[in-house]
């Protein structure tokens, strides 16, 4: 079995792990590229000499400049591969803004390749199209047992939704209003993004030159170079998280390890800044400054494979079919709300929280440490648990045992389904479409 062919909630044929799955995922990822590029280039663009001169930053007071920068970043929400190759000019900062059109264009073009969700099609009485699309993405024949099972599970989930909250756009809102346990899950999902943004990641993304300057890195080229290395480290560790860690260590363990390691690193950086006089003019980095940089990158190594993407994974998994779409909208809203709060006030925090902004690092460190008991006592492990089992997962206490309990129950259910020849036969008959030809197009 290859690197990416991880069995999740049931025995999975090798054909399921085909190029279509990865192509669809790649197209969807261009949306993330747009967001990631925004957060990467805006901080360094604010520090470009051409940008500073054109918008007259040098004529502003320290307080006024902090306000202007925070407004630019928080309302707007890279410019590195230009500070070295292009002389200060209007083009030097306008080009990074224009480059955003590349992932946007790829997303638009790739969207024509994507096929509609089988779950949505079945819910909207387009069963033949749903079976065709599911067979295409799984690279299996419609009569394959894997397809039969998946269609049966989708049917069951839709029937349950129809029987409980009903179908329609406003029904999920009604379900949230009527269920305290669903409200609790929405609260947990939103709080994950409080802890994520409270780690300091977006302060670093948006104000990286300011952050590195507080550690002792001065000079435009040196600051941009260090910021670029930060981006490379994040990218490499994200691949490690995606291919190796998320489905091996699990969501809970990653978040707690990241919170502990990242918090310690931030405390060390803050302690260093508070204990020395950082030169504002020298381009030379002291031995202590070098150590601070090391712990900054160590913090990156803890944060990126944990709090960077895992809250999004959890929010995509923790809601059942009745409220999943609304849950995803809530997760995005919470992320941008806390993103706005942190990015809006970061410059003021650096100006007011201790010597050279050391209090900012203590604040972020404390947030990461406090996230650990939150995850341990309140967030169950969702790895390998199907969406249809999420209600039961969040009902199990204590939370640390929930995954083992539900996984065992689901395994027993799968075994029963596969041994029930009569049930499987009825499902196959239900899914066979009269006069349907399985062509090479599918």
CSV table of C-alpha atoms in Angstrom, one decimal:
chain,number,residue,atom,x,y,z
A,1,UNK,CA,0.0,0.0,0.0
A,2,UNK,CA,1.4,3.4,-1.0
A,3,UNK,CA,2.1,6.5,1.0
A,4,UNK,CA,-1.3,8.1,0.5
A,5,UNK,CA,-3.5,5.0,0.5
A,6,UNK,CA,-4.5,5.0,4.2
A,7,UNK,CA,-7.5,2.9,5.1
A,8,UNK,CA,-10.0,5.0,7.0
A,9,UNK,CA,-13.3,3.8,8.3
A,10,UNK,CA,-13.6,0.6,6.3
A,11,UNK,CA,-11.7,-1.8,4.0
A,12,UNK,CA,-10.9,0.4,0.9
A,13,UNK,CA,-10.1,-1.0,-2.6
A,14,UNK,CA,-6.9,0.2,-4.1
A,15,UNK,CA,-8.8,1.7,-7.0
A,16,UNK,CA,-10.3,4.3,-4.7
A,17,UNK,CA,-6.9,6.0,-4.4
A,18,UNK,CA,-6.8,7.2,-8.0
A,19,UNK,CA,-5.7,10.3,-9.8
A,20,UNK,CA,-9.2,11.8,-9.8
A,21,UNK,CA,-9.3,12.1,-6.1
A,22,UNK,CA,-6.0,14.0,-6.0
A,23,UNK,CA,-6.9,16.1,-9.0
A,24,UNK,CA,-10.1,17.3,-7.3
A,25,UNK,CA,-8.3,17.9,-4.1
A,26,UNK,CA,-5.6,19.9,-5.9
A,27,UNK,CA,-8.3,22.1,-7.6
A,28,UNK,CA,-10.0,22.8,-4.3
A,29,UNK,CA,-6.6,23.6,-2.7
A,30,UNK,CA,-6.2,26.6,-5.0
A,31,UNK,CA,-8.7,28.4,-2.7
A,32,UNK,CA,-6.3,27.8,0.2
A,33,UNK,CA,-3.4,29.0,-2.0
A,34,UNK,CA,-5.2,32.3,-2.4
A,35,UNK,CA,-5.6,32.7,1.4
A,36,UNK,CA,-2.1,31.6,2.1
A,37,UNK,CA,-0.6,33.9,-0.4
A,38,UNK,CA,-2.5,36.8,1.0
A,39,UNK,CA,-1.2,36.2,4.5
A,40,UNK,CA,2.3,35.6,3.2
A,41,UNK,CA,2.9,38.7,1.1
A,42,UNK,CA,1.0,41.4,2.9
A,43,UNK,CA,3.4,41.8,5.8
A,44,UNK,CA,6.5,42.0,3.7
A,45,UNK,CA,4.8,44.3,1.2
A,46,UNK,CA,4.1,46.8,4.0
A,47,UNK,CA,7.8,46.9,4.6
A,48,UNK,CA,8.9,47.5,1.0
A,49,UNK,CA,10.7,50.8,0.6
A,50,UNK,CA,8.5,51.7,-2.4
A,51,UNK,CA,5.3,51.0,-0.4
A,52,UNK,CA,6.6,53.0,2.6
A,53,UNK,CA,7.5,55.9,0.4
A,54,UNK,CA,4.4,56.0,-1.8
A,55,UNK,CA,2.1,55.9,1.3
A,56,UNK,CA,4.3,58.3,3.3
A,57,UNK,CA,4.8,55.9,6.3
A,58,UNK,CA,7.9,57.9,7.3
A,59,UNK,CA,5.9,61.0,8.1
A,60,UNK,CA,3.6,59.2,10.5
A,61,UNK,CA,4.0,58.9,14.3
A,62,UNK,CA,4.6,55.5,15.8
A,63,UNK,CA,1.1,55.2,17.0
A,64,UNK,CA,-0.5,56.4,13.8
A,65,UNK,CA,1.7,54.1,11.7
A,66,UNK,CA,0.6,51.1,13.9
A,67,UNK,CA,-3.0,52.1,13.3
A,68,UNK,CA,-2.6,52.4,9.6
A,69,UNK,CA,-0.8,49.1,9.2
A,70,UNK,CA,-3.3,47.2,11.3
A,71,UNK,CA,-6.2,48.7,9.2
A,72,UNK,CA,-4.5,47.7,5.9
A,73,UNK,CA,-3.9,44.2,7.1
A,74,UNK,CA,-7.2,43.6,8.9
A,75,UNK,CA,-9.3,45.0,6.0
A,76,UNK,CA,-7.3,43.3,3.3
A,77,UNK,CA,-6.4,40.2,4.8
A,78,UNK,CA,5.9,37.1,-1.2
A,79,UNK,CA,6.8,40.4,-1.6
A,80,UNK,CA,10.2,38.9,-0.7
A,81,UNK,CA,11.4,36.8,-4.7
A,82,UNK,CA,11.0,41.5,-5.5
A,83,UNK,CA,13.0,43.4,-2.8
A,84,UNK,CA,16.1,41.7,-4.2
A,85,UNK,CA,15.4,41.8,-7.9
A,86,UNK,CA,13.5,45.1,-8.5
A,87,UNK,CA,14.4,48.6,-7.6
A,88,UNK,CA,11.9,50.5,-5.4
A,89,UNK,CA,9.0,51.6,-7.6
A,90,UNK,CA,5.2,51.4,-8.0
A,91,UNK,CA,5.6,48.0,-9.7
A,92,UNK,CA,7.6,46.6,-6.7
A,93,UNK,CA,4.5,46.4,-4.5
A,94,UNK,CA,1.8,46.2,-7.1
A,95,UNK,CA,3.1,43.0,-8.7
A,96,UNK,CA,2.7,40.9,-5.5
A,97,UNK,CA,-1.0,42.1,-5.4
A,98,UNK,CA,-1.5,41.0,-9.0
A,99,UNK,CA,0.1,37.5,-8.5
A,100,UNK,CA,-3.0,36.6,-6.5
A,101,UNK,CA,-4.8,36.3,-9.8
A,102,UNK,CA,-2.8,33.1,-10.6
A,103,UNK,CA,-4.4,30.7,-8.0
A,104,UNK,CA,-7.7,32.4,-8.5
A,105,UNK,CA,-7.5,31.7,-12.2
A,106,UNK,CA,-6.5,28.1,-11.6
A,107,UNK,CA,-9.4,27.6,-9.2
A,108,UNK,CA,-11.8,29.0,-11.8
A,109,UNK,CA,-10.5,26.8,-14.6
A,110,UNK,CA,-10.3,23.7,-12.4
A,111,UNK,CA,-13.8,24.1,-11.2
A,112,UNK,CA,-15.1,23.1,-14.6
A,113,UNK,CA,-13.4,19.7,-14.0
A,114,UNK,CA,-15.1,19.0,-10.7
A,115,UNK,CA,-18.2,17.0,-10.4
A,116,UNK,CA,-21.2,17.6,-8.2
A,117,UNK,CA,-21.3,15.9,-4.7
A,118,UNK,CA,-23.1,12.6,-4.8
A,119,UNK,CA,-24.7,13.4,-1.4
A,120,UNK,CA,-26.2,16.6,-2.7
A,121,UNK,CA,-27.4,14.8,-5.9
A,122,UNK,CA,-29.2,12.1,-3.9
A,123,UNK,CA,-30.7,14.6,-1.6
A,124,UNK,CA,-32.1,16.4,-4.6
A,125,UNK,CA,-33.5,13.3,-6.3
A,126,UNK,CA,-30.8,12.9,-8.9
A,127,UNK,CA,-29.9,9.4,-8.0
A,128,UNK,CA,-28.6,8.2,-11.4
A,129,UNK,CA,-26.2,11.2,-11.7
A,130,UNK,CA,-25.1,10.6,-8.1
A,131,UNK,CA,-24.2,7.0,-8.7
A,132,UNK,CA,-22.4,8.0,-11.9
A,133,UNK,CA,-20.3,10.7,-10.1
A,134,UNK,CA,-19.5,8.5,-7.1
A,135,UNK,CA,-18.4,5.6,-9.4
A,136,UNK,CA,-16.2,8.1,-11.3
A,137,UNK,CA,-14.4,9.5,-8.3
A,138,UNK,CA,-14.0,6.1,-6.7
A,139,UNK,CA,-12.9,4.5,-10.0
A,140,UNK,CA,-15.2,1.5,-9.3
A,141,UNK,CA,-18.2,-0.1,-11.0
A,142,UNK,CA,-21.6,0.9,-9.6
A,143,UNK,CA,-22.2,-2.7,-8.4
A,144,UNK,CA,-19.0,-2.8,-6.4
A,145,UNK,CA,-19.7,-3.5,-2.7
A,146,UNK,CA,-17.8,-0.4,-1.7
A,147,UNK,CA,-20.1,1.8,-3.8
A,148,UNK,CA,-23.2,-0.1,-2.5
A,149,UNK,CA,-22.2,0.5,1.1
A,150,UNK,CA,-21.5,4.2,0.5
A,151,UNK,CA,-24.8,4.7,-1.2
A,152,UNK,CA,-26.5,2.9,1.6
A,153,UNK,CA,-24.9,5.1,4.2
A,154,UNK,CA,-25.8,8.2,2.3
A,155,UNK,CA,-29.4,7.0,2.0
A,156,UNK,CA,-29.5,6.4,5.8
A,157,UNK,CA,-28.1,9.8,6.6
A,158,UNK,CA,-30.5,11.6,4.3
A,159,UNK,CA,-33.5,9.6,5.6
A,160,UNK,CA,-32.4,10.4,9.2
A,161,UNK,CA,-32.2,14.1,8.3
A,162,UNK,CA,-35.6,14.1,6.7
A,163,UNK,CA,-37.1,12.4,9.7
A,164,UNK,CA,-35.4,14.7,12.3
A,165,UNK,CA,-35.0,18.2,11.0
A,166,UNK,CA,-36.3,17.9,7.5
A,167,UNK,CA,-34.8,19.0,4.1
A,168,UNK,CA,-34.2,22.6,3.1
A,169,UNK,CA,-31.9,25.6,3.4
A,170,UNK,CA,-33.2,26.8,6.8
A,171,UNK,CA,-33.6,23.4,8.4
A,172,UNK,CA,-30.0,23.2,9.7
A,173,UNK,CA,-30.5,26.5,11.6
A,174,UNK,CA,-33.5,25.0,13.2
A,175,UNK,CA,-31.5,22.0,14.2
A,176,UNK,CA,-28.9,24.1,15.9
A,177,UNK,CA,-31.5,26.1,17.7
A,178,UNK,CA,-33.2,23.0,19.0
A,179,UNK,CA,-30.2,20.9,20.1
A,180,UNK,CA,-27.9,21.9,22.9
A,181,UNK,CA,-25.4,19.2,21.9
A,182,UNK,CA,-25.2,20.7,18.4
A,183,UNK,CA,-24.7,24.2,19.8
A,184,UNK,CA,-21.9,22.8,22.0
A,185,UNK,CA,-20.2,21.4,18.9
A,186,UNK,CA,-20.5,24.8,17.2
A,187,UNK,CA,-18.9,26.4,20.3
A,188,UNK,CA,-16.0,23.8,20.3
A,189,UNK,CA,-15.4,24.4,16.6
A,190,UNK,CA,-15.3,28.1,17.0
A,191,UNK,CA,-13.0,28.0,20.0
A,192,UNK,CA,-10.4,25.9,18.0
A,193,UNK,CA,-9.9,29.0,15.9
A,194,UNK,CA,-9.5,31.2,18.9
A,195,UNK,CA,-6.6,29.1,20.0
A,196,UNK,CA,-5.2,28.8,16.5
A,197,UNK,CA,-5.1,32.6,16.0
A,198,UNK,CA,-4.1,33.1,19.6
A,199,UNK,CA,-0.9,31.1,18.9
A,200,UNK,CA,0.4,34.2,17.1
A,201,UNK,CA,0.5,32.7,13.6
A,202,UNK,CA,-1.3,35.5,11.8
A,203,UNK,CA,0.6,38.2,13.7
A,204,UNK,CA,3.7,36.6,12.3
A,205,UNK,CA,2.2,36.1,8.8
A,206,UNK,CA,1.0,39.7,8.5
A,207,UNK,CA,3.7,41.5,10.4
A,208,UNK,CA,6.7,39.2,10.0
A,209,UNK,CA,9.2,42.1,9.5
A,210,UNK,CA,8.0,43.7,12.7
A,211,UNK,CA,8.3,40.3,14.5
A,212,UNK,CA,11.8,39.6,13.3
A,213,UNK,CA,12.9,43.1,14.1
A,214,UNK,CA,11.7,42.6,17.7
A,215,UNK,CA,14.1,39.6,17.9
A,216,UNK,CA,17.0,41.7,16.6
A,217,UNK,CA,17.0,41.2,12.8
A,218,UNK,CA,17.5,44.5,11.1
A,219,UNK,CA,17.9,45.6,7.5
A,220,UNK,CA,15.4,45.1,4.7
A,221,UNK,CA,17.2,42.3,2.9
A,222,UNK,CA,18.0,40.3,6.1
A,223,UNK,CA,14.4,40.6,7.3
A,224,UNK,CA,12.9,39.5,4.0
A,225,UNK,CA,15.4,36.6,3.7
A,226,UNK,CA,14.5,35.3,7.2
A,227,UNK,CA,10.8,35.7,6.4
A,228,UNK,CA,11.2,33.7,3.2
A,229,UNK,CA,12.9,30.9,5.2
A,230,UNK,CA,9.9,31.0,7.6
A,231,UNK,CA,7.6,30.4,4.6
A,232,UNK,CA,9.7,27.5,3.3
A,233,UNK,CA,9.8,25.8,6.7
A,234,UNK,CA,6.0,26.1,7.0
A,235,UNK,CA,5.5,24.6,3.5
A,236,UNK,CA,7.8,21.6,4.1
A,237,UNK,CA,6.3,20.9,7.5
A,238,UNK,CA,2.7,21.1,6.1
A,239,UNK,CA,3.6,18.3,3.7
A,240,UNK,CA,4.9,16.2,6.7
A,241,UNK,CA,1.6,16.9,8.5
A,242,UNK,CA,-0.5,15.9,5.5
A,243,UNK,CA,1.3,12.8,4.5
A,244,UNK,CA,2.5,11.3,7.8
A,245,UNK,CA,1.2,12.9,11.0
A,246,UNK,CA,-2.5,13.7,10.7
A,247,UNK,CA,-3.7,10.1,10.4
A,248,UNK,CA,-1.0,8.5,12.5
A,249,UNK,CA,-0.8,10.7,15.6
A,250,UNK,CA,-4.4,11.8,15.4
A,251,UNK,CA,-6.0,15.2,15.8
A,252,UNK,CA,-6.0,15.4,19.6
A,253,UNK,CA,-2.3,14.4,20.0
A,254,UNK,CA,-1.1,16.8,17.4
A,255,UNK,CA,-2.9,19.8,19.0
A,256,UNK,CA,-1.7,19.0,22.5
A,257,UNK,CA,1.9,18.4,21.3
A,258,UNK,CA,1.9,21.6,19.3
A,259,UNK,CA,0.4,23.6,22.1
A,260,UNK,CA,3.0,22.4,24.6
A,261,UNK,CA,6.1,22.8,22.4
A,262,UNK,CA,5.0,26.0,20.8
A,263,UNK,CA,4.1,27.6,24.2
A,264,UNK,CA,7.6,26.8,25.6
A,265,UNK,CA,9.3,28.3,22.5
A,266,UNK,CA,7.3,31.5,22.8
A,267,UNK,CA,8.1,31.8,26.5
A,268,UNK,CA,11.8,31.5,25.7
A,269,UNK,CA,11.7,34.1,22.9
A,270,UNK,CA,9.8,36.5,25.1
A,271,UNK,CA,12.3,35.9,28.0
A,272,UNK,CA,15.2,36.7,25.7
A,273,UNK,CA,13.7,39.9,24.4
A,274,UNK,CA,12.8,41.1,27.9
A,275,UNK,CA,16.4,40.5,29.2
A,276,UNK,CA,18.5,42.3,26.5
A,277,UNK,CA,18.8,45.6,24.7
A,278,UNK,CA,18.1,44.9,21.1
A,279,UNK,CA,20.0,47.2,18.8
A,280,UNK,CA,17.9,49.1,16.3
A,281,UNK,CA,20.8,50.0,14.0
A,282,UNK,CA,23.2,47.0,13.9
A,283,UNK,CA,22.8,44.4,11.2
A,284,UNK,CA,24.8,41.9,13.4
A,285,UNK,CA,22.8,39.3,15.2
A,286,UNK,CA,24.1,38.4,18.7
A,287,UNK,CA,24.5,34.8,19.9
A,288,UNK,CA,21.3,35.3,22.0
A,289,UNK,CA,19.5,36.6,19.0
A,290,UNK,CA,20.6,33.5,17.0
A,291,UNK,CA,19.2,31.3,19.7
A,292,UNK,CA,15.9,33.3,19.6
A,293,UNK,CA,15.7,32.7,15.9
A,294,UNK,CA,16.3,29.0,16.5
A,295,UNK,CA,13.4,28.8,19.0
A,296,UNK,CA,11.3,30.8,16.5
A,297,UNK,CA,11.8,28.2,13.9
A,298,UNK,CA,11.3,25.4,16.5
A,299,UNK,CA,8.0,27.1,17.3
A,300,UNK,CA,7.2,26.9,13.6
A,301,UNK,CA,8.0,23.2,13.7
A,302,UNK,CA,5.6,22.6,16.5
A,303,UNK,CA,2.8,24.9,15.2
A,304,UNK,CA,2.7,24.0,11.5
A,305,UNK,CA,2.0,20.2,11.9
A,306,UNK,CA,-0.6,20.9,14.6
A,307,UNK,CA,-2.6,24.1,14.9
A,308,UNK,CA,-2.1,25.3,11.3
A,309,UNK,CA,-4.4,22.9,9.6
A,310,UNK,CA,-5.9,20.5,12.2
A,311,UNK,CA,-8.7,22.8,13.4
A,312,UNK,CA,-10.0,22.9,9.8
A,313,UNK,CA,-9.8,19.1,9.6
A,314,UNK,CA,-11.7,18.7,12.9
A,315,UNK,CA,-14.4,21.2,11.8
A,316,UNK,CA,-14.9,19.3,8.6
A,317,UNK,CA,-15.4,16.1,10.5
A,318,UNK,CA,-17.2,16.9,13.7
A,319,UNK,CA,-20.6,17.8,12.3
A,320,UNK,CA,-23.1,15.2,11.1
A,321,UNK,CA,-24.9,15.5,7.7
A,322,UNK,CA,-27.8,17.5,9.2
A,323,UNK,CA,-25.6,20.5,10.2
A,324,UNK,CA,-22.3,20.0,8.3
A,325,UNK,CA,-22.7,22.8,5.8
A,326,UNK,CA,-23.7,25.3,8.5
A,327,UNK,CA,-20.8,24.0,10.7
A,328,UNK,CA,-18.3,24.7,7.9
A,329,UNK,CA,-19.7,28.2,7.5
A,330,UNK,CA,-19.4,28.8,11.2
A,331,UNK,CA,-15.8,27.5,11.2
A,332,UNK,CA,-14.9,29.9,8.4
A,333,UNK,CA,-16.6,32.8,10.1
A,334,UNK,CA,-14.9,32.1,13.4
A,335,UNK,CA,-11.5,31.9,11.7
A,336,UNK,CA,-11.9,35.2,10.0
A,337,UNK,CA,-13.3,36.9,13.1
A,338,UNK,CA,-10.3,35.9,15.3
A,339,UNK,CA,-8.0,36.5,12.4
A,340,UNK,CA,-9.3,40.1,12.2
A,341,UNK,CA,-9.0,40.7,16.0
A,342,UNK,CA,-5.4,39.5,16.2
A,343,UNK,CA,-4.3,41.3,13.0
A,344,UNK,CA,-6.1,44.5,13.9
A,345,UNK,CA,-4.3,44.9,17.3
A,346,UNK,CA,-0.9,43.3,16.8
A,347,UNK,CA,0.9,46.6,16.0
A,348,UNK,CA,-0.5,48.2,19.1
A,349,UNK,CA,0.4,45.1,21.2
A,350,UNK,CA,4.0,45.4,20.1
A,351,UNK,CA,4.0,49.1,21.0
A,352,UNK,CA,2.5,48.7,24.5
A,353,UNK,CA,3.2,45.2,25.8
A,354,UNK,CA,6.5,45.3,27.5
A,355,UNK,CA,10.1,45.9,26.4
A,356,UNK,CA,10.4,45.5,22.6
A,357,UNK,CA,7.1,43.8,22.6
A,358,UNK,CA,8.1,40.9,24.8
A,359,UNK,CA,4.7,40.7,26.3
A,360,UNK,CA,3.3,39.8,23.0
A,361,UNK,CA,5.3,36.6,23.0
A,362,UNK,CA,4.2,35.8,26.6
A,363,UNK,CA,0.6,36.3,25.5
A,364,UNK,CA,0.8,33.9,22.6
A,365,UNK,CA,2.7,31.4,24.8
A,366,UNK,CA,0.0,31.5,27.4
A,367,UNK,CA,-2.7,31.0,24.8
A,368,UNK,CA,-1.0,27.9,23.4
A,369,UNK,CA,-0.5,26.4,26.9
A,370,UNK,CA,-4.2,27.0,27.9
A,371,UNK,CA,-5.3,25.2,24.7
A,372,UNK,CA,-3.9,21.9,26.0
A,373,UNK,CA,-6.6,21.2,28.7
A,374,UNK,CA,-9.2,22.5,26.4
A,375,UNK,CA,-8.4,19.8,23.8
A,376,UNK,CA,-7.7,17.1,26.4
A,377,UNK,CA,-11.1,17.4,28.2
A,378,UNK,CA,-13.4,18.6,25.4
A,379,UNK,CA,-12.2,17.5,21.9
A,380,UNK,CA,-12.7,13.8,21.0
A,381,UNK,CA,-10.5,12.1,18.4
A,382,UNK,CA,-12.3,12.1,15.0
A,383,UNK,CA,-9.7,10.1,13.0
A,384,UNK,CA,-11.4,7.3,11.0
A,385,UNK,CA,-14.9,8.1,12.3
A,386,UNK,CA,-17.6,8.5,9.6
A,387,UNK,CA,-19.8,11.6,9.6
A,388,UNK,CA,-22.8,9.5,10.4
A,389,UNK,CA,-21.3,8.5,13.8
A,390,UNK,CA,-20.4,12.0,15.0
A,391,UNK,CA,-23.4,12.4,17.2
A,392,UNK,CA,-22.5,9.3,19.1
A,393,UNK,CA,-18.9,10.2,19.3
A,394,UNK,CA,-19.6,13.5,21.0
A,395,UNK,CA,-22.0,11.8,23.5
A,396,UNK,CA,-19.3,9.5,24.9
A,397,UNK,CA,-17.7,10.4,28.3
A,398,UNK,CA,-14.9,10.7,29.1
A,399,UNK,CA,-13.9,12.3,25.9
A,400,UNK,CA,-10.5,10.6,25.8
A,401,UNK,CA,-12.2,7.2,25.4
A,402,UNK,CA,-14.8,8.3,22.8
A,403,UNK,CA,-12.8,7.3,19.7
A,404,UNK,CA,-12.1,3.7,20.9
A,405,UNK,CA,-15.7,3.2,21.8
A,406,UNK,CA,-17.2,4.5,18.6
A,407,UNK,CA,-14.6,2.9,16.4
A,408,UNK,CA,-15.3,-0.5,17.9
A,409,UNK,CA,-19.1,-0.1,17.4
A,410,UNK,CA,-18.6,1.0,13.8
A,411,UNK,CA,-16.3,-2.0,13.1
A,412,UNK,CA,-19.0,-4.3,14.4
A,413,UNK,CA,-21.6,-2.6,12.2
A,414,UNK,CA,-19.4,-3.0,9.1
A,415,UNK,CA,-18.9,-6.6,9.8
A,416,UNK,CA,-22.6,-7.2,10.2
A,417,UNK,CA,-23.4,-5.4,7.0
A,418,UNK,CA,-20.9,-7.4,5.0
A,419,UNK,CA,-22.2,-10.7,6.4
A,420,UNK,CA,-25.8,-9.9,5.8
A,421,UNK,CA,-26.0,-11.1,2.2
A,422,UNK,CA,-29.7,-10.4,2.0
A,423,UNK,CA,-29.3,-6.8,3.0
A,424,UNK,CA,-26.4,-6.3,0.5
A,425,UNK,CA,-28.4,-8.0,-2.2
A,426,UNK,CA,-31.3,-5.6,-1.6
A,427,UNK,CA,-29.0,-2.6,-1.8
A,428,UNK,CA,-27.4,-3.8,-5.0
A,429,UNK,CA,-30.9,-4.2,-6.5
A,430,UNK,CA,-31.8,-0.8,-5.4
A,431,UNK,CA,-28.8,0.7,-7.0
A,432,UNK,CA,-28.9,-1.1,-10.4
A,433,UNK,CA,-30.3,1.3,-12.9
A,434,UNK,CA,-32.3,-0.1,-15.7
A,435,UNK,CA,-30.7,0.3,-19.1
A,436,UNK,CA,-27.6,1.9,-17.5
A,437,UNK,CA,-24.4,1.2,-19.3
A,438,UNK,CA,-21.1,1.5,-17.5
A,439,UNK,CA,-19.0,3.2,-20.2
A,440,UNK,CA,-15.3,4.2,-20.2
A,441,UNK,CA,-16.4,7.8,-19.5
A,442,UNK,CA,-17.2,6.6,-16.0
